[in-house]
PDB file of C-alpha atoms in Angstrom:
ATOM      1  CA  UNK J  11     -12.962 -32.028  15.595  1.00 23.00           C
ATOM      2  CA  UNK J  12     -10.809 -29.868  13.307  1.00 24.00           C
ATOM      3  CA  UNK J  13      -7.575 -31.404  11.919  1.00 29.00           C
ATOM      4  CA  UNK J  14      -5.538 -28.978  14.014  1.00 32.00           C
ATOM      5  CA  UNK J  15      -7.032 -30.125  17.311  1.00 31.00           C
ATOM      6  CA  UNK J  16      -5.549 -32.924  19.408  1.00 33.00           C
ATOM      7  CA  UNK J  17      -8.053 -35.285  21.078  1.00 35.00           C
ATOM      8  CA  UNK J  18      -8.834 -34.306  24.650  1.00 33.00           C
ATOM      9  CA  UNK J  19      -8.046 -36.588  27.565  1.00 36.00           C
ATOM     10  CA  UNK J  20      -8.647 -36.730  31.279  1.00 35.00           C
ATOM     11  CA  UNK J  21      -5.012 -37.603  31.952  1.00 38.00           C
ATOM     12  CA  UNK J  22      -3.460 -35.434  34.665  1.00 40.00           C
ATOM     13  CA  UNK J  23      -0.508 -33.381  33.457  1.00 44.00           C
ATOM     14  CA  UNK J  24       1.510 -30.506  34.812  1.00 48.00           C
ATOM     15  CA  UNK J  25      -0.228 -27.240  33.934  1.00 49.00           C
ATOM     16  CA  UNK J  26       0.279 -23.568  34.602  1.00 46.00           C
ATOM     17  CA  UNK J  27       3.569 -21.767  35.052  1.00 42.00           C
ATOM     18  CA  UNK J  28       6.096 -23.377  37.367  1.00 54.00           C
ATOM     19  CA  UNK J  29       8.696 -21.593  39.442  1.00 43.00           C
ATOM     20  CA  UNK J  30      11.192 -21.839  36.605  1.00 65.00           C
ATOM     21  CA  UNK J  31       8.779 -20.122  34.227  1.00 81.00           C
ATOM     22  CA  UNK J  32       7.987 -23.187  32.123  1.00 89.00           C
ATOM     23  CA  UNK J  33       4.445 -24.151  31.094  1.00 92.00           C
ATOM     24  CA  UNK J  34       3.366 -27.700  30.192  1.00 94.00           C
ATOM     25  CA  UNK J  35       0.463 -28.564  27.890  1.00 95.00           C
ATOM     26  CA  UNK J  36      -0.772 -31.026  25.281  1.00 96.00           C
ATOM     27  CA  UNK J  37       0.876 -30.835  21.869  1.00 97.00           C
ATOM     28  CA  UNK J  38      -0.977 -29.055  19.071  1.00 97.00           C
ATOM     29  CA  UNK J  39      -0.435 -29.540  15.349  1.00 98.00           C
ATOM     30  CA  UNK J  40       0.872 -25.995  15.030  1.00 97.00           C
ATOM     31  CA  UNK J  41       3.770 -26.961  17.344  1.00 98.00           C
ATOM     32  CA  UNK J  42       5.254 -29.058  14.529  1.00 98.00           C
ATOM     33  CA  UNK J  43       7.557 -26.334  13.190  1.00 98.00           C
ATOM     34  CA  UNK J  44       9.016 -25.627  16.639  1.00 98.00           C
ATOM     35  CA  UNK J  45       9.570 -29.327  17.328  1.00 98.00           C
ATOM     36  CA  UNK J  46      11.208 -29.707  13.917  1.00 98.00           C
ATOM     37  CA  UNK J  47      13.533 -26.736  14.461  1.00 97.00           C
ATOM     38  CA  UNK J  48      14.635 -28.138  17.827  1.00 97.00           C
ATOM     39  CA  UNK J  49      15.121 -31.606  16.324  1.00 96.00           C
ATOM     40  CA  UNK J  50      17.439 -30.059  13.737  1.00 96.00           C
ATOM     41  CA  UNK J  51      19.500 -28.467  16.537  1.00 95.00           C
ATOM     42  CA  UNK J  52      19.671 -31.548  18.742  1.00 93.00           C
ATOM     43  CA  UNK J  53      20.500 -33.977  15.918  1.00 92.00           C
ATOM     44  CA  UNK J  54      22.206 -31.914  13.179  1.00 91.00           C
ATOM     45  CA  UNK J  55      22.851 -33.532   9.816  1.00 89.00           C
ATOM     46  CA  UNK J  56      26.278 -34.423   8.506  1.00 86.00           C
ATOM     47  CA  UNK J  57      28.724 -31.918   7.067  1.00 85.00           C
ATOM     48  CA  UNK J  58      27.585 -30.550   3.732  1.00 88.00           C
ATOM     49  CA  UNK J  59      23.904 -30.839   4.673  1.00 92.00           C
ATOM     50  CA  UNK J  60      23.831 -29.292   8.148  1.00 91.00           C
ATOM     51  CA  UNK J  61      22.497 -25.751   8.124  1.00 93.00           C
ATOM     52  CA  UNK J  62      20.848 -26.088   4.698  1.00 95.00           C
ATOM     53  CA  UNK J  63      17.118 -26.122   3.847  1.00 96.00           C
ATOM     54  CA  UNK J  64      17.536 -29.849   3.144  1.00 96.00           C
ATOM     55  CA  UNK J  65      18.631 -30.420   6.743  1.00 96.00           C
ATOM     56  CA  UNK J  66      15.428 -28.833   8.034  1.00 97.00           C
ATOM     57  CA  UNK J  67      13.367 -30.991   5.667  1.00 97.00           C
ATOM     58  CA  UNK J  68      15.103 -34.109   6.985  1.00 96.00           C
ATOM     59  CA  UNK J  69      14.414 -32.977  10.558  1.00 97.00           C
ATOM     60  CA  UNK J  70      10.757 -32.465   9.607  1.00 98.00           C
ATOM     61  CA  UNK J  71      10.614 -35.928   8.022  1.00 97.00           C
ATOM     62  CA  UNK J  72      12.034 -37.580  11.146  1.00 96.00           C
ATOM     63  CA  UNK J  73       9.792 -35.547  13.449  1.00 98.00           C
ATOM     64  CA  UNK J  74       6.739 -36.559  11.403  1.00 98.00           C
ATOM     65  CA  UNK J  75       7.909 -40.180  11.446  1.00 97.00           C
ATOM     66  CA  UNK J  76       7.388 -40.093  15.221  1.00 97.00           C
ATOM     67  CA  UNK J  77       4.407 -37.732  15.317  1.00 98.00           C
ATOM     68  CA  UNK J  78       2.490 -39.929  12.858  1.00 97.00           C
ATOM     69  CA  UNK J  79       2.537 -42.747  15.440  1.00 96.00           C
ATOM     70  CA  UNK J  80       1.982 -40.636  18.560  1.00 98.00           C
ATOM     71  CA  UNK J  81      -1.125 -41.019  20.707  1.00 98.00           C
ATOM     72  CA  UNK J  82      -0.099 -38.697  23.594  1.00 98.00           C
ATOM     73  CA  UNK J  83       2.308 -35.770  23.615  1.00 98.00           C
ATOM     74  CA  UNK J  84       3.284 -33.146  26.163  1.00 97.00           C
ATOM     75  CA  UNK J  85       4.928 -29.845  25.244  1.00 97.00           C
ATOM     76  CA  UNK J  86       7.025 -27.633  27.525  1.00 96.00           C
ATOM     77  CA  UNK J  87       7.241 -23.954  26.657  1.00 95.00           C
ATOM     78  CA  UNK J  88       8.588 -20.792  28.214  1.00 92.00           C
ATOM     79  CA  UNK J  89       6.338 -17.911  29.193  1.00 88.00           C
ATOM     80  CA  UNK J  90       7.016 -16.195  25.873  1.00 90.00           C
ATOM     81  CA  UNK J  91       5.975 -19.310  23.937  1.00 91.00           C
ATOM     82  CA  UNK J  92       9.505 -20.551  23.211  1.00 93.00           C
ATOM     83  CA  UNK J  93       9.549 -24.320  22.719  1.00 96.00           C
ATOM     84  CA  UNK J  94      11.328 -26.016  25.634  1.00 96.00           C
ATOM     85  CA  UNK J  95      10.775 -29.750  25.168  1.00 97.00           C
ATOM     86  CA  UNK J  96       8.496 -32.645  24.284  1.00 97.00           C
ATOM     87  CA  UNK J  97       7.569 -36.190  25.219  1.00 97.00           C
ATOM     88  CA  UNK J  98       5.663 -38.167  22.586  1.00 98.00           C
ATOM     89  CA  UNK J  99       4.391 -41.718  23.068  1.00 98.00           C
ATOM     90  CA  UNK J 100       2.497 -44.385  21.185  1.00 97.00           C
ATOM     91  CA  UNK J 101       0.117 -46.370  23.377  1.00 98.00           C
ATOM     92  CA  UNK J 102      -1.405 -49.547  21.952  1.00 96.00           C
ATOM     93  CA  UNK J 103      -5.138 -49.277  21.325  1.00 95.00           C
ATOM     94  CA  UNK J 104      -5.262 -45.467  21.474  1.00 97.00           C
ATOM     95  CA  UNK J 105      -6.040 -43.254  18.460  1.00 97.00           C
ATOM     96  CA  UNK J 106      -3.239 -41.242  16.915  1.00 97.00           C
ATOM     97  CA  UNK J 107      -3.165 -37.552  17.747  1.00 97.00           C
ATOM     98  CA  UNK J 108      -2.734 -36.161  14.255  1.00 98.00           C
ATOM     99  CA  UNK J 109      -4.186 -38.130  11.295  1.00 97.00           C
ATOM    100  CA  UNK J 110      -2.897 -35.414   8.959  1.00 98.00           C
ATOM    101  CA  UNK J 111       0.690 -36.331   9.854  1.00 98.00           C
ATOM    102  CA  UNK J 112       0.766 -39.146   7.276  1.00 97.00           C
ATOM    103  CA  UNK J 113       0.084 -36.863   4.305  1.00 98.00           C
ATOM    104  CA  UNK J 114       2.507 -34.265   5.676  1.00 98.00           C
ATOM    105  CA  UNK J 115       5.157 -36.968   5.976  1.00 98.00           C
ATOM    106  CA  UNK J 116       4.666 -38.084   2.380  1.00 98.00           C
ATOM    107  CA  UNK J 117       4.818 -34.495   1.111  1.00 98.00           C
ATOM    108  CA  UNK J 118       8.045 -33.899   3.022  1.00 98.00           C
ATOM    109  CA  UNK J 119       9.487 -37.169   1.777  1.00 97.00           C
ATOM    110  CA  UNK J 120       8.829 -36.149  -1.830  1.00 98.00           C
ATOM    111  CA  UNK J 121      10.622 -32.820  -1.335  1.00 98.00           C
ATOM    112  CA  UNK J 122      13.647 -34.564   0.169  1.00 97.00           C
ATOM    113  CA  UNK J 123      13.713 -37.200  -2.539  1.00 96.00           C
ATOM    114  CA  UNK J 124      13.981 -34.492  -5.218  1.00 97.00           C
ATOM    115  CA  UNK J 125      17.536 -33.777  -4.013  1.00 96.00           C
ATOM    116  CA  UNK J 126      20.054 -36.600  -4.678  1.00 94.00           C
ATOM    117  CA  UNK J 127      21.627 -35.981  -1.265  1.00 93.00           C
ATOM    118  CA  UNK J 128      18.203 -36.218   0.319  1.00 94.00           C
ATOM    119  CA  UNK J 129      17.367 -39.405  -1.567  1.00 94.00           C
ATOM    120  CA  UNK J 130      20.538 -40.975  -0.149  1.00 91.00           C
ATOM    121  CA  UNK J 131      19.543 -39.918   3.377  1.00 90.00           C
ATOM    122  CA  UNK J 132      16.059 -41.376   2.964  1.00 93.00           C
ATOM    123  CA  UNK J 133      17.567 -44.647   1.787  1.00 90.00           C
ATOM    124  CA  UNK J 134      19.864 -44.669   4.823  1.00 85.00           C
ATOM    125  CA  UNK J 135      16.943 -44.187   7.222  1.00 89.00           C
ATOM    126  CA  UNK J 136      14.382 -46.432   5.551  1.00 90.00           C
ATOM    127  CA  UNK J 137      16.644 -49.286   4.492  1.00 86.00           C
ATOM    128  CA  UNK J 138      19.252 -48.987   7.210  1.00 82.00           C
ATOM    129  CA  UNK J 139      18.537 -47.257  10.500  1.00 83.00           C
ATOM    130  CA  UNK J 140      14.862 -48.241  10.764  1.00 87.00           C
ATOM    131  CA  UNK J 141      15.712 -51.784   9.668  1.00 86.00           C
ATOM    132  CA  UNK J 142      18.211 -52.082  12.514  1.00 82.00           C
ATOM    133  CA  UNK J 143      15.540 -50.834  14.927  1.00 88.00           C
ATOM    134  CA  UNK J 144      13.198 -53.599  13.732  1.00 89.00           C
ATOM    135  CA  UNK J 145      15.954 -56.173  14.201  1.00 86.00           C
ATOM    136  CA  UNK J 146      16.449 -55.007  17.792  1.00 87.00           C
ATOM    137  CA  UNK J 147      12.738 -55.234  18.531  1.00 91.00           C
ATOM    138  CA  UNK J 148      12.587 -58.741  17.136  1.00 90.00           C
ATOM    139  CA  UNK J 149      15.668 -59.815  19.103  1.00 86.00           C
ATOM    140  CA  UNK J 150      14.302 -58.435  22.379  1.00 87.00           C
ATOM    141  CA  UNK J 151      10.634 -59.359  21.755  1.00 89.00           C
ATOM    142  CA  UNK J 152       9.936 -56.147  23.678  1.00 91.00           C
ATOM    143  CA  UNK J 153       6.525 -55.534  22.116  1.00 90.00           C
ATOM    144  CA  UNK J 154       5.195 -58.718  23.708  1.00 92.00           C
ATOM    145  CA  UNK J 155       5.423 -57.414  27.272  1.00 92.00           C
ATOM    146  CA  UNK J 156       4.912 -53.663  26.879  1.00 95.00           C
ATOM    147  CA  UNK J 157       1.908 -51.530  25.973  1.00 96.00           C
ATOM    148  CA  UNK J 158       3.655 -48.351  24.796  1.00 97.00           C
ATOM    149  CA  UNK J 159       6.733 -46.881  23.162  1.00 97.00           C
ATOM    150  CA  UNK J 160       8.345 -43.545  23.931  1.00 97.00           C
ATOM    151  CA  UNK J 161       8.814 -42.196  20.421  1.00 96.00           C
ATOM    152  CA  UNK J 162      10.462 -38.863  21.164  1.00 96.00           C
ATOM    153  CA  UNK J 163      11.916 -37.211  24.288  1.00 96.00           C
ATOM    154  CA  UNK J 164      13.717 -33.973  23.581  1.00 95.00           C
ATOM    155  CA  UNK J 165      14.679 -30.842  25.496  1.00 95.00           C
ATOM    156  CA  UNK J 166      15.672 -27.527  23.925  1.00 95.00           C
ATOM    157  CA  UNK J 167      19.457 -27.112  24.523  1.00 94.00           C
ATOM    158  CA  UNK J 168      18.840 -23.545  25.715  1.00 93.00           C
ATOM    159  CA  UNK J 169      16.851 -24.691  28.777  1.00 90.00           C
ATOM    160  CA  UNK J 170      18.725 -27.804  29.883  1.00 83.00           C
ATOM    161  CA  UNK J 171      19.541 -27.925  33.554  1.00 81.00           C
ATOM    162  CA  UNK J 172      16.336 -26.114  34.555  1.00 81.00           C
ATOM    163  CA  UNK J 173      14.171 -29.129  35.374  1.00 89.00           C
ATOM    164  CA  UNK J 174      12.339 -29.363  32.043  1.00 92.00           C
ATOM    165  CA  UNK J 175      13.458 -32.930  31.352  1.00 91.00           C
ATOM    166  CA  UNK J 176      12.521 -34.020  34.874  1.00 90.00           C
ATOM    167  CA  UNK J 177       9.027 -32.483  34.683  1.00 93.00           C
ATOM    168  CA  UNK J 178       8.353 -33.938  31.252  1.00 94.00           C
ATOM    169  CA  UNK J 179       9.534 -37.352  32.452  1.00 93.00           C
ATOM    170  CA  UNK J 180       7.367 -37.321  35.572  1.00 93.00           C
ATOM    171  CA  UNK J 181       4.313 -36.160  33.596  1.00 94.00           C
ATOM    172  CA  UNK J 182       4.940 -38.955  31.109  1.00 96.00           C
ATOM    173  CA  UNK J 183       5.044 -41.628  33.808  1.00 95.00           C
ATOM    174  CA  UNK J 184       1.872 -40.307  35.418  1.00 95.00           C
ATOM    175  CA  UNK J 185       0.027 -40.224  32.107  1.00 96.00           C
ATOM    176  CA  UNK J 186       1.062 -43.750  31.160  1.00 97.00           C
ATOM    177  CA  UNK J 187       0.019 -45.133  34.543  1.00 96.00           C
ATOM    178  CA  UNK J 188      -3.350 -43.397  34.223  1.00 95.00           C
ATOM    179  CA  UNK J 189      -3.809 -45.036  30.817  1.00 96.00           C
ATOM    180  CA  UNK J 190      -3.200 -48.469  32.340  1.00 95.00           C
ATOM    181  CA  UNK J 191       0.251 -48.949  30.828  1.00 96.00           C
ATOM    182  CA  UNK J 192       2.322 -51.400  32.870  1.00 95.00           C
ATOM    183  CA  UNK J 193       5.555 -51.147  30.878  1.00 96.00           C
ATOM    184  CA  UNK J 194       6.934 -49.225  27.924  1.00 97.00           C
ATOM    185  CA  UNK J 195      10.076 -49.247  25.813  1.00 95.00           C
ATOM    186  CA  UNK J 196      12.166 -46.847  23.789  1.00 95.00           C
ATOM    187  CA  UNK J 197      14.896 -46.799  21.175  1.00 92.00           C
ATOM    188  CA  UNK J 198      17.999 -44.716  21.664  1.00 90.00           C
ATOM    189  CA  UNK J 199      21.591 -44.715  20.491  1.00 83.00           C
ATOM    190  CA  UNK J 200      25.070 -43.555  21.357  1.00 80.00           C
ATOM    191  CA  UNK J 201      24.408 -40.068  19.950  1.00 76.00           C
ATOM    192  CA  UNK J 202      21.887 -39.498  22.770  1.00 80.00           C
ATOM    193  CA  UNK J 203      22.166 -39.063  26.529  1.00 79.00           C
ATOM    194  CA  UNK J 204      21.216 -42.684  27.090  1.00 81.00           C
ATOM    195  CA  UNK J 205      22.800 -42.631  30.561  1.00 83.00           C
ATOM    196  CA  UNK J 206      19.631 -40.825  31.670  1.00 86.00           C
ATOM    197  CA  UNK J 207      17.715 -44.071  31.215  1.00 90.00           C
ATOM    198  CA  UNK J 208      20.289 -46.112  33.115  1.00 89.00           C
ATOM    199  CA  UNK J 209      20.048 -43.636  35.976  1.00 88.00           C
ATOM    200  CA  UNK J 210      16.246 -43.747  35.943  1.00 89.00           C
ATOM    201  CA  UNK J 211      16.167 -47.504  36.436  1.00 90.00           C
ATOM    202  CA  UNK J 212      15.228 -48.640  32.937  1.00 93.00           C
ATOM    203  CA  UNK J 213      16.655 -51.964  31.758  1.00 93.00           C
ATOM    204  CA  UNK J 214      18.593 -52.253  28.525  1.00 93.00           C
ATOM    205  CA  UNK J 215      16.963 -55.266  26.875  1.00 93.00           C
ATOM    206  CA  UNK J 216      18.742 -55.145  23.507  1.00 89.00           C
ATOM    207  CA  UNK J 217      21.755 -53.509  21.932  1.00 88.00           C
ATOM    208  CA  UNK J 218      23.415 -53.500  18.557  1.00 79.00           C
ATOM    209  CA  UNK J 219      27.041 -52.428  18.772  1.00 77.00           C
ATOM    210  CA  UNK J 220      28.129 -51.125  15.397  1.00 64.00           C
ATOM    211  CA  UNK J 221      31.665 -52.513  15.656  1.00 65.00           C
ATOM    212  CA  UNK J 222      30.226 -56.024  16.115  1.00 63.00           C
ATOM    213  CA  UNK J 223      28.101 -55.806  12.956  1.00 63.00           C
ATOM    214  CA  UNK J 224      30.201 -54.742   9.962  1.00 61.00           C
ATOM    215  CA  UNK J 225      27.524 -56.339   7.769  1.00 59.00           C
ATOM    216  CA  UNK J 226      25.294 -53.364   8.551  1.00 59.00           C
ATOM    217  CA  UNK J 227      27.348 -51.396   6.042  1.00 58.00           C
ATOM    218  CA  UNK J 228      25.787 -53.594   3.359  1.00 55.00           C
ATOM    219  CA  UNK J 229      22.277 -52.412   4.242  1.00 56.00           C
ATOM    220  CA  UNK J 230      22.672 -49.003   2.634  1.00 55.00           C
ATOM    221  CA  UNK J 231      25.317 -46.424   1.749  1.00 54.00           C
ATOM    222  CA  UNK J 232      26.160 -43.902   4.460  1.00 53.00           C
ATOM    223  CA  UNK J 233      24.587 -45.776   7.378  1.00 55.00           C
ATOM    224  CA  UNK J 234      25.835 -44.196  10.593  1.00 58.00           C
ATOM    225  CA  UNK J 235      27.987 -46.081  13.059  1.00 66.00           C
ATOM    226  CA  UNK J 236      26.090 -45.252  16.255  1.00 77.00           C
ATOM    227  CA  UNK J 237      25.427 -48.089  18.668  1.00 83.00           C
ATOM    228  CA  UNK J 238      21.683 -48.689  19.092  1.00 85.00           C
ATOM    229  CA  UNK J 239      19.835 -49.705  22.260  1.00 90.00           C
ATOM    230  CA  UNK J 240      16.362 -50.604  23.478  1.00 92.00           C
ATOM    231  CA  UNK J 241      15.408 -49.777  27.062  1.00 94.00           C
ATOM    232  CA  UNK J 242      12.380 -51.155  28.875  1.00 95.00           C
ATOM    233  CA  UNK J 243      10.639 -49.420  31.786  1.00 95.00           C
ATOM    234  CA  UNK J 244       8.476 -51.261  34.316  1.00 94.00           C
ATOM    235  CA  UNK J 245       6.073 -48.683  35.750  1.00 93.00           C
ATOM    236  CA  UNK J 246       5.997 -50.540  39.071  1.00 87.00           C
ATOM    237  CA  UNK J 247       9.643 -49.603  39.500  1.00 76.00           C
ATOM    238  CA  UNK J 248       9.762 -46.675  41.939  1.00 64.00           C
ATOM    239  CA  UNK J 249      13.285 -45.783  40.760  1.00 68.00           C
ATOM    240  CA  UNK J 250      11.776 -44.352  37.571  1.00 74.00           C
ATOM    241  CA  UNK J 251      10.960 -41.114  39.387  1.00 63.00           C
ATOM    242  CA  UNK J 252      14.251 -40.820  41.253  1.00 54.00           C
ATOM    243  CA  UNK J 253      15.909 -37.455  41.813  1.00 42.00           C
ATOM    244  CA  UNK J 254      17.964 -35.846  39.063  1.00 42.00           C
ATOM    245  CA  UNK J 255      20.931 -33.570  39.291  1.00 42.00           C
ATOM    246  CA  UNK J 256      21.295 -30.847  36.636  1.00 40.00           C
ATOM    247  CA  UNK J 257      23.670 -32.888  34.494  1.00 43.00           C
ATOM    248  CA  UNK J 258      21.242 -35.800  34.392  1.00 43.00           C
ATOM    249  CA  UNK J 259      18.446 -33.462  33.311  1.00 45.00           C
ATOM    250  CA  UNK J 260      20.189 -32.728  30.012  1.00 44.00           C
ATOM    251  CA  UNK J 261      18.166 -35.137  27.925  1.00 46.00           C
ATOM    252  CA  UNK J 262      18.878 -35.106  24.207  1.00 45.00           C
ATOM    253  CA  UNK J 263      16.220 -37.608  23.262  1.00 49.00           C
ATOM    254  CA  UNK J 264      15.030 -41.111  22.697  1.00 50.00           C
TER     255      UNK J 264
END
């Protein structure tokens, strides 16, 4: 298998062109640049960094942080190849999709670290934001009763309201069930459309409200003040595939 090929699977997923002109397929390594560019649009960096080459490097670093762990990923694209969205999950006991992601992550990290502003951002993520995520997981003990984590769920802002988020979500649930997953969890925060998960019947099993934890400011300089949440999904819950209206299809991400 070449390093650019994702492992094949027998999991059923939406294929072909739907009535809204969107095609769904497995992620390929060459999709990384498109995913990164969309990540930069959905979660832009702070003033002074947004719109700069450094911002795109940070988006690539964060994208690779999730891709490195991913074992299954579904891409949505328009008929002309325009990236429309992604779901990326890590399932326990399954091989990662892209072994080369680790080296790519380290190379990107080195480029970011060469800029003092980038070094500060890396410190904020690695010694602040990710640390708070670990605290939430420990508090909820969510890994003990789940077999998977939704690492990334993102829809291109240009195609929201056209059913892309719904199709990606339904494909995700079908794939996880076929892999024998009984429950999964995800991290999200107040910068995301977390109401989507409430609507879909997921249970919020942990939260860290920034205003209640002023000590978080001591973790690292510049740590953001978003509230952080963990949601858990039981795949026996039929509400997970409930109907969506266009507003509830506008997923920003997990």
